[in-house]
Amino acid sequence: MVTESTLTVAELLSTVDQALTARLPGPVWVRGEITGLRRTSGGAIFLRLADPEVDGQVLEVFARGRVIEDIDRTLQASGMGSLRPGIEVRVQGTVGISH
């Protein structure tokens, strides 16, 4: 008789997070078009980056604190205006699973 192993949600998320960290241990650069953006009252942002060349390929991004201030300042200085849907950005960050 074969017994199937069953993971809890926490175990699965932890396993996936460990695999991602092993494969991408440091910051990575990613480019995409902002298709969704939400700012919180606490100064954090949640944005969705889409690959303009491949339909359905999206990435959820979370940032907070000084990172947001730096992004906003850089966009304003370049004449791009504010962070908003429809613009293409290149961001650097670490990859992980929210849990």
Coordinates of C-alpha atoms in Angstrom, one line a residue, residues 1-59:
M1 CA 0.0 0.0 0.0
V2 CA 1.4 3.4 -1.0
T3 CA 0.8 6.3 1.4
E4 CA 0.8 9.7 -0.2
S5 CA 2.6 12.5 1.6
T6 CA 0.5 15.5 2.4
L7 CA 2.0 18.9 3.2
T8 CA 0.4 21.6 5.2
V9 CA 0.0 25.0 3.5
A10 CA 2.8 26.3 5.8
E11 CA 5.1 23.4 4.8
L12 CA 4.5 23.9 1.1
L13 CA 5.1 27.6 1.3
S14 CA 8.3 27.1 3.3
T15 CA 9.6 24.4 0.9
V16 CA 8.9 26.7 -2.1
D17 CA 10.5 29.7 -0.4
Q18 CA 13.6 27.6 0.5
A19 CA 13.9 26.5 -3.2
L20 CA 13.6 30.0 -4.5
T21 CA 16.1 31.3 -2.0
A22 CA 18.6 28.6 -3.0
R23 CA 18.2 29.3 -6.7
L24 CA 18.0 33.1 -6.4
P25 CA 19.9 33.9 -3.1
G26 CA 20.4 37.6 -3.8
P27 CA 18.7 40.5 -5.4
V28 CA 17.6 40.2 -9.1
W29 CA 16.6 42.8 -11.7
V30 CA 13.2 42.4 -13.4
R31 CA 11.5 44.5 -16.1
G32 CA 7.8 44.8 -16.7
E33 CA 4.8 47.0 -17.3
I34 CA 2.8 48.1 -14.2
T35 CA -0.7 46.8 -14.7
G36 CA -1.9 47.3 -11.1
L37 CA -0.8 49.6 -8.3
R38 CA -2.1 50.0 -4.7
R39 CA -0.5 52.3 -2.1
T40 CA -1.3 51.7 1.6
S41 CA -1.7 54.4 4.2
G42 CA 1.5 53.0 5.8
G43 CA 3.6 53.9 2.8
A44 CA 3.9 50.5 1.2
I45 CA 3.0 49.6 -2.4
F46 CA 1.7 46.5 -4.0
L47 CA 2.1 46.4 -7.8
R48 CA 1.6 43.9 -10.5
L49 CA 4.2 43.7 -13.2
A50 CA 3.3 42.2 -16.5
D51 CA 5.5 41.0 -19.3
P52 CA 4.4 43.0 -22.3
E53 CA 5.7 40.3 -24.7
V54 CA 3.9 37.3 -23.1
D55 CA 0.2 37.4 -22.2
G56 CA -0.7 36.2 -18.8
Q57 CA 2.8 36.4 -17.3
V58 CA 2.5 38.6 -14.2
L59 CA 4.5 39.2 -11.0

